[in-house]
Short mmCIF file of C-alpha atoms and ligand atoms in Angstrom, two decimals:
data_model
loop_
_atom_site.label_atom_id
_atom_site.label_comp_id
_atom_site.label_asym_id
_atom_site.label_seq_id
_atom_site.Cartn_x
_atom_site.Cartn_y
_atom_site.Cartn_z
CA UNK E 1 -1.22 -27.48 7.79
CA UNK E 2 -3.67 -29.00 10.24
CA UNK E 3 -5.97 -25.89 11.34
CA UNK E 4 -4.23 -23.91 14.49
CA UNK E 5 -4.97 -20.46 14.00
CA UNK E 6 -1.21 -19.77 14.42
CA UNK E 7 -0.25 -22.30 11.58
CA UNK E 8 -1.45 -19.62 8.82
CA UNK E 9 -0.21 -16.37 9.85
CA UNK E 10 2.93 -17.22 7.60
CA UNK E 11 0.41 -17.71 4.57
CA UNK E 12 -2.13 -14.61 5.31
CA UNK E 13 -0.32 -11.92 3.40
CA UNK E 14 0.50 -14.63 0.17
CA UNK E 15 -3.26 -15.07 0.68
CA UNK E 16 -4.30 -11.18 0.44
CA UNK E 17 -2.33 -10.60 -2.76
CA UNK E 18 -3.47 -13.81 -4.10
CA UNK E 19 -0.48 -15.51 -4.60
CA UNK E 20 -1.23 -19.26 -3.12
CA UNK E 21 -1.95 -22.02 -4.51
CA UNK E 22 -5.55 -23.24 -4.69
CA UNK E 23 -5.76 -25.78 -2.27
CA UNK E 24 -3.90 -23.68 0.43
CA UNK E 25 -6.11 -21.48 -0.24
CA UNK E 26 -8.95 -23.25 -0.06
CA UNK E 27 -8.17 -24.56 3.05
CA UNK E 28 -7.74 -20.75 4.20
CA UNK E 29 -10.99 -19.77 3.52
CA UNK E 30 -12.82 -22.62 5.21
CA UNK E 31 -11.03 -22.01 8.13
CA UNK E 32 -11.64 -18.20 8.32
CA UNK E 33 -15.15 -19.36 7.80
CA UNK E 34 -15.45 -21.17 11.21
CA UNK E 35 -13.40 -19.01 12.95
CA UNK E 36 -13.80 -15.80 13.95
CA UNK E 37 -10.79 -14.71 15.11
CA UNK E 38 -8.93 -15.75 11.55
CA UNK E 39 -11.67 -14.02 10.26
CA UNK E 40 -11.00 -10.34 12.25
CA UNK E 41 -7.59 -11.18 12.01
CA UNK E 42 -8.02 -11.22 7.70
CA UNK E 43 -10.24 -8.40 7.42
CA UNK E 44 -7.85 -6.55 9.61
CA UNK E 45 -4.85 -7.10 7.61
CA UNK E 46 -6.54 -6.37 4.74
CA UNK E 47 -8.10 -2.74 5.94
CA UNK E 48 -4.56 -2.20 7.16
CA UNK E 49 -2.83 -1.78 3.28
CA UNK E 50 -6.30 -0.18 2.24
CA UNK E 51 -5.86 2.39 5.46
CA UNK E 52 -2.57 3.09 4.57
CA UNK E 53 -3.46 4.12 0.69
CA UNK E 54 -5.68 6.41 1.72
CA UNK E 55 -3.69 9.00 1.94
CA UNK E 56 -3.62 11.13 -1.10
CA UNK E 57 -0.52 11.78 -3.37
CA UNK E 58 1.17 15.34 -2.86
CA UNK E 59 1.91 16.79 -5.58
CA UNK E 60 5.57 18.17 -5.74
CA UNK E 61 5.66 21.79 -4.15
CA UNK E 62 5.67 24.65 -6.90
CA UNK E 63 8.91 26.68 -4.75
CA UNK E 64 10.77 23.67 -4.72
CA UNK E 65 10.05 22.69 -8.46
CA UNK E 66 11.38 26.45 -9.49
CA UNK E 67 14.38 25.98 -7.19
CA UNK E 68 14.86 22.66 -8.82
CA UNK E 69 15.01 23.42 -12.72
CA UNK E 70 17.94 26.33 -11.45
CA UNK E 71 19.84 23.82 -9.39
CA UNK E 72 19.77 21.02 -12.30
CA UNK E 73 20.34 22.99 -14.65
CA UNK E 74 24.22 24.80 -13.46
CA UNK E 75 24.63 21.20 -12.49
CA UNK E 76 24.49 20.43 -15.78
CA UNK E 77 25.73 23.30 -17.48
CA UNK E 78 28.93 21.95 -15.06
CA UNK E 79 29.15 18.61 -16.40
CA UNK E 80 28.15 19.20 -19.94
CA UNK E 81 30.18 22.54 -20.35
CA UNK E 82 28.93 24.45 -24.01
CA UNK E 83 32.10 25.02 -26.07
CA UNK U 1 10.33 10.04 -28.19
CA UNK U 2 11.20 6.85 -26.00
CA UNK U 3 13.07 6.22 -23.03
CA UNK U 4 15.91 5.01 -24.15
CA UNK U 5 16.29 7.66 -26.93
CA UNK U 6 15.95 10.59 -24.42
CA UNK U 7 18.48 8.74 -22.54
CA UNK U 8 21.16 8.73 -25.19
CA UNK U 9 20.13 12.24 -25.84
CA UNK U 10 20.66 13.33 -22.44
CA UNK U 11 23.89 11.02 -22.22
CA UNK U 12 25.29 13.42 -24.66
CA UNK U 13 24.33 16.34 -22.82
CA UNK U 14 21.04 17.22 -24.18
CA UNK U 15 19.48 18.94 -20.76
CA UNK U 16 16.13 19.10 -22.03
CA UNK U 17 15.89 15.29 -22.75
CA UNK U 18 16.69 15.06 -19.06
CA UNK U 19 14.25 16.85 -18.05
CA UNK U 20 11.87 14.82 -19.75
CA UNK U 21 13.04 11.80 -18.36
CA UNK U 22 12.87 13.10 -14.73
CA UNK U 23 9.56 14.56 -15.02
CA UNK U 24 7.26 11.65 -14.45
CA UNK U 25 9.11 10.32 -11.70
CA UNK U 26 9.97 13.64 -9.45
CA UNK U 27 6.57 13.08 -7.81
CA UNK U 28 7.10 9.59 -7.05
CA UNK U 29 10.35 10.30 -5.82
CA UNK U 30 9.13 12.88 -3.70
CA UNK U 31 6.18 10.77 -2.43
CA UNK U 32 8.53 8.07 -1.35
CA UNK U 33 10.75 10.15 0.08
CA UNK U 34 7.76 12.23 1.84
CA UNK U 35 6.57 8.35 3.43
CA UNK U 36 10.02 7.35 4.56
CA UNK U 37 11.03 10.29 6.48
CA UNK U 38 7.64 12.02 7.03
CA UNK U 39 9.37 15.31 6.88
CA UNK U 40 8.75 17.91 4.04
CA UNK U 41 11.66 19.67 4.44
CA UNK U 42 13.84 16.16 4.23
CA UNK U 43 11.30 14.80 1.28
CA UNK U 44 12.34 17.87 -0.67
CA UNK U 45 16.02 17.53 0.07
CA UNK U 46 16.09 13.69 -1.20
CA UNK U 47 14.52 15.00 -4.32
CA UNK U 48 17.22 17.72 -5.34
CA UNK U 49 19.74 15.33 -3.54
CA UNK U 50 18.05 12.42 -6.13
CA UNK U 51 18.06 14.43 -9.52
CA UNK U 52 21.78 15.37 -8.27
CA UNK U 53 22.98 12.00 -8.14
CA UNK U 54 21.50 11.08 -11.32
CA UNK U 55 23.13 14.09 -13.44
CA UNK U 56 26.86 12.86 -11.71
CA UNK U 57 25.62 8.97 -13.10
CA UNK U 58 23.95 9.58 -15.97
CA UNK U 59 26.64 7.92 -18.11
CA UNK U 60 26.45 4.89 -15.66
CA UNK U 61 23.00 4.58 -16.81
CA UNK U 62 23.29 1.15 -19.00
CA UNK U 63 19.25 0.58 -19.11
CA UNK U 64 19.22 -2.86 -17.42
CA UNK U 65 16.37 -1.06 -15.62
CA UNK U 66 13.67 1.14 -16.60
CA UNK U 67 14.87 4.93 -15.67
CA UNK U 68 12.60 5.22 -13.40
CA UNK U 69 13.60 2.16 -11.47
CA UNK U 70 17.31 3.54 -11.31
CA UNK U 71 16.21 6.71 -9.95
CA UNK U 72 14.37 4.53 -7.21
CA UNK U 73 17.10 3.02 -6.16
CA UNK U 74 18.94 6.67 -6.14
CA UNK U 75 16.52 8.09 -3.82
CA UNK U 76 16.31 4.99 -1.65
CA UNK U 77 19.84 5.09 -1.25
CA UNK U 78 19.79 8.69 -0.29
CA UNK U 79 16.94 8.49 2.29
CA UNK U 80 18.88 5.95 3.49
CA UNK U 81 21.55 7.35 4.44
CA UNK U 82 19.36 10.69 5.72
CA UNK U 83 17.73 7.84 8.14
CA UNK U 84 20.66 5.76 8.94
CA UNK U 85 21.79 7.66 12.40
CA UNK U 86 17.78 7.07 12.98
CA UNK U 87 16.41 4.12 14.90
CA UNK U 88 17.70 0.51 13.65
CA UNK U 89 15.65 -1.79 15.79
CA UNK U 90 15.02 -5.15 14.04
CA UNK U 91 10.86 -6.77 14.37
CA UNK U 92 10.14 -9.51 16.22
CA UNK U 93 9.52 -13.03 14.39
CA UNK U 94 6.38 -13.19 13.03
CA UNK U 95 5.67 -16.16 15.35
CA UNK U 96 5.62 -13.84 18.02
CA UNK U 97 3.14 -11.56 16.76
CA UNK U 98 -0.58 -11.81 18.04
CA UNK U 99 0.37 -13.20 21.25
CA UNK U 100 -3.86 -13.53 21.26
CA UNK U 101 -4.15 -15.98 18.45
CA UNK U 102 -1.05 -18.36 19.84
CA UNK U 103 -2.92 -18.61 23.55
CA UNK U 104 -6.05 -19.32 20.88
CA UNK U 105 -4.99 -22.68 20.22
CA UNK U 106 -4.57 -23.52 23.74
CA UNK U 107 -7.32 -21.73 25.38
CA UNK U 108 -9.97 -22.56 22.95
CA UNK U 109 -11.32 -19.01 21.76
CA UNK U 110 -11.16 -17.75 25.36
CA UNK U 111 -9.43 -14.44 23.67
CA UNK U 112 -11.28 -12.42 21.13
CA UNK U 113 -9.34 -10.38 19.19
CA UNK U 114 -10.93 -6.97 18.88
CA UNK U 115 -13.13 -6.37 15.75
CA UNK U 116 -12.35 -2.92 14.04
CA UNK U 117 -15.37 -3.03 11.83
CA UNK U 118 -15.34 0.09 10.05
CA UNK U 119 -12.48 2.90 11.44
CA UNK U 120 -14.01 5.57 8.81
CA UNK U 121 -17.57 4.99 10.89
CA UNK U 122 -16.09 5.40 13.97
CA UNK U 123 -13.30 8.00 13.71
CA UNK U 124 -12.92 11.71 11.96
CA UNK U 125 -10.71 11.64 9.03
CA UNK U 126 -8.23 13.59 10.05
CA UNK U 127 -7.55 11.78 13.50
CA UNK U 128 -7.84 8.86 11.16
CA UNK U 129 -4.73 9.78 8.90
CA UNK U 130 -2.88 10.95 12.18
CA UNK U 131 -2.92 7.20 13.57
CA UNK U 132 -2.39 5.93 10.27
CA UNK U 133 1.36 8.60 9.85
CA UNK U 134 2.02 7.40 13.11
CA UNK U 135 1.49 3.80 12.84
CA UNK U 136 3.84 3.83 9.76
CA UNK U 137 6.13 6.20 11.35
CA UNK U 138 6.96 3.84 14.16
CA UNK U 139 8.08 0.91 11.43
CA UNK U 140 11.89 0.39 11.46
CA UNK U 141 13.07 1.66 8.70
CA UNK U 142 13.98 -1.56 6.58
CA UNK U 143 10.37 -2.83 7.12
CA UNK U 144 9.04 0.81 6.61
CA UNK U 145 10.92 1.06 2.78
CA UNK U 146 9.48 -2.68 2.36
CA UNK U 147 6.04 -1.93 2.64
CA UNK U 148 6.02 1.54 1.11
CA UNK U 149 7.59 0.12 -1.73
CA UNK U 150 5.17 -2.80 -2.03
CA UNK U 151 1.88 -1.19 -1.43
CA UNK U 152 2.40 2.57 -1.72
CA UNK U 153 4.51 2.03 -5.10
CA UNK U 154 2.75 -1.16 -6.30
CA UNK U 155 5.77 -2.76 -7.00
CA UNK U 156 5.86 -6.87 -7.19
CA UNK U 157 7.82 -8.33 -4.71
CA UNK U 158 10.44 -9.17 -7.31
CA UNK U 159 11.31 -5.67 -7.47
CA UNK U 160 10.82 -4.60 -4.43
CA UNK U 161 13.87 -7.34 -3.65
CA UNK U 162 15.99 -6.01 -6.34
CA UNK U 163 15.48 -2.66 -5.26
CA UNK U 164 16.42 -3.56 -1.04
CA UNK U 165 19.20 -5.68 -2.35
CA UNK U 166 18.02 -8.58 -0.67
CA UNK U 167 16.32 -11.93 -1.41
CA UNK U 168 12.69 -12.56 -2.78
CA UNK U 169 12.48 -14.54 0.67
CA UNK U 170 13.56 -11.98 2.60
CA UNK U 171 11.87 -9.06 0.68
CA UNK U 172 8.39 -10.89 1.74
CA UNK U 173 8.98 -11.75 5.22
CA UNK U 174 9.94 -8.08 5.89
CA UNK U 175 6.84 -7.17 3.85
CA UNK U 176 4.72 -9.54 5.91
CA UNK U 177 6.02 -8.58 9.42
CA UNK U 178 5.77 -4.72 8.66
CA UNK U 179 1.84 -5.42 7.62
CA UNK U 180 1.22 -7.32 10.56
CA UNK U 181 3.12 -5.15 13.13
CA UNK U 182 1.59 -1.94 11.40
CA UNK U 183 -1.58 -4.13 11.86
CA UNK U 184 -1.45 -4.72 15.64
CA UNK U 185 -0.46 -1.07 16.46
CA UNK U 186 -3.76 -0.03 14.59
CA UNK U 187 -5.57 -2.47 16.60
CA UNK U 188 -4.39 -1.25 19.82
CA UNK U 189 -5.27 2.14 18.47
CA UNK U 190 -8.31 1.94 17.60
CA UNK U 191 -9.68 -0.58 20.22
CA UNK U 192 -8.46 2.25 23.04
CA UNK U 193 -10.24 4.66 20.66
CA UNK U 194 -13.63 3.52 20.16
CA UNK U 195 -13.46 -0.07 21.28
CA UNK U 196 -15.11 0.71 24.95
CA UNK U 197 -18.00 2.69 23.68
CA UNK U 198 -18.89 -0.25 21.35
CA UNK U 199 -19.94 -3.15 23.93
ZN1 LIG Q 201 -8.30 -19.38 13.28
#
C-alpha cells in the first residue's frame, strides 16, 4: 500500500475498531500524520459512530408494557391450555 | 435460575419463566426496532409482533444461540418485513465515496475536505440529534440494520454476519460503506451549517 490517500479508505474502519495488523497500522498513522485530509477524514469517521451513540436509550413505554403482559399472556394461555 | 433452565421451564409452559427470559431483552428489542424504522408506533408493533413470534417458536428454541440472540433475529426479521415495501436502493462502492480524496491524489491537496471540529460547539443539541435521525434515516435499509447492529448493539462483526445471514466479508463492507456514507451526509450537513461562519 504505497501512500494515496484513496489506497486506505478500505482499511479506515478495520483501523477505528482496532482490528489491523501492526504494521498496517503503523503505516496508517504515519500517513494521517502528514496528511491532513486522512487526518479530517479519521477524526470524522470516528465522531460519526460516537455522534450516532449519543442518543439515549428509551426505555420501553409503560402503556405498551401493560398492553403487552395481557397480549402474551392469552397467547399463551392458547398454546399452553391449563387442563 | 439460568437461561437455559428458564427455557426448559417455559418450554413446558411455565409463563412466568418466559417472562423472565423476555424481560432483559424487550428494551433492546424495542430500541432496535425504534432505530430501524424511526417510528414509535411501528417500534412498538415489532415488539408485541417479536414476543408473538417467540411464544409460536418457543419449542424451536434448541439454544445454539443465546435467547437473546434468537429473539434478535425475530425482531430483525419482523422489521424486515415492516420495511421491505420501503426503499431498496443499494450504496455505491466504497471507491466511489469521497470523490474529494480520489481528485487528492491527482491534484495534490488542491481539495480540503471540510474540518468538523467539534459539532456539539457549534450546534444546539437538539438540531444536533435531528441531523444525526436523519442522517441514519436516509441509510438503505440493509446498511442501516448493519450499522445499528454493530455500533448501537455492540455486536462483533461475527455476529452481526450471523444475524444478516450473510458473510463476515460482506457483513463489514456493508458496515464500512454505511459509516462512511452516514459520514459524508454529516459532512455536507454540517459544513452548510456552520462551515461558512467559520473562515
Ligand atoms: Zn491522505
Amino acid at each position: 500500500m504505497a501512500g494515496q490517500c484513496s489506497d486506505y479508505i478500505n482499511n479506515l474502519n478495520d483501523y477505528l475498531d482496532g482490528e489491523i495488523s501492526p504494521e498496517l497500522c503503523k503505516e496508517l498513522e504515519k500517513h494521517i500524520g502528514q496528511c491532513n485530509n486522512c487526518r479530517i477524514m479519521v477524526d470524522s469517521l470516528k465522531q460519526t459512530v460516537s455522534l450516532c451513540r449519543e442518543g439515549k436509550k428509551e426505555n420501553l413505554p409503560k402503556a405498551l408494557e401493560n398492553k403487552l403482559t395481557n397480549i402474551l399472556k392469552e397467547k399463551w394461555n392458547k398454546k399452553f391450555p391449563k387442563q | 435460575m439460568d437461561e437455559k433452565q428458564l427455557v426448559a421451564k417455559a418450554q413446558k409452559g411455565d409463563f412466568d419463566a418466559f417472562l423472565l427470559l423476555v424481560n432483559d431483552h424487550k428494551s433492546k428489542v424495542y430500541n432496535l426496532a425504534l432505530k430501524m424504522t424511526g417510528s414509535v408506533q411501528d417500534a412498538e408493533d415489532i415488539v408485541q409482533d417479536t414476543l408473538v413470534k417467540a411464544i409460536d417458536k418457543i419449542d424451536q428454541f434448541r439454544g445454539e444461540s443465546a435467547f437473546g440472540t434468537w429473539l434478535y433475529s425475530i425482531a430483525l426479521n419482523q422489521t424486515r418485513a415492516l420495511l421491505a415495501n420501503y426503499k431498496k436502493a443499494d450504496l455505491k462502492p466504497i471507491e466511489e465515496y469521497l470523490p474529494s480524496i480520489n481528485s487528492i491524489d491527482t491534484e495534490h491537496n488542491s481539495i480540503r475536505l471540510f474540518d468538523w471540529r467539534d459539532p456539539h460547539k457549534l450546534l444546539e443539541q437538539n438540531e444536533l440529534k435531528d441531523i444525526i435521525d436523519d442522517a441514519i434515516e436516509a441509510l438503505p435499509l440493509i446498511y442501516k440494520e448493519a450499522f445499528i447492529l454493530r455500533y448501537y448493539e455492540e455486536l462483533s462483526i461475527k455476529k452481526v454476519a450471523d444475524l444478516i445471514g450473510e458473510s463476515v466479508a460482506s457483513a463489514k463492507s456493508r458496515v464500512l460503506r454505511a459509516r462512511v456514507a452516514l459520514r459524508d451526509h454529516l459532512s455536507k450537513v454540517f459544513e452548510d451549517n456552520y462551515g461558512r461562519t467559520m473562515q
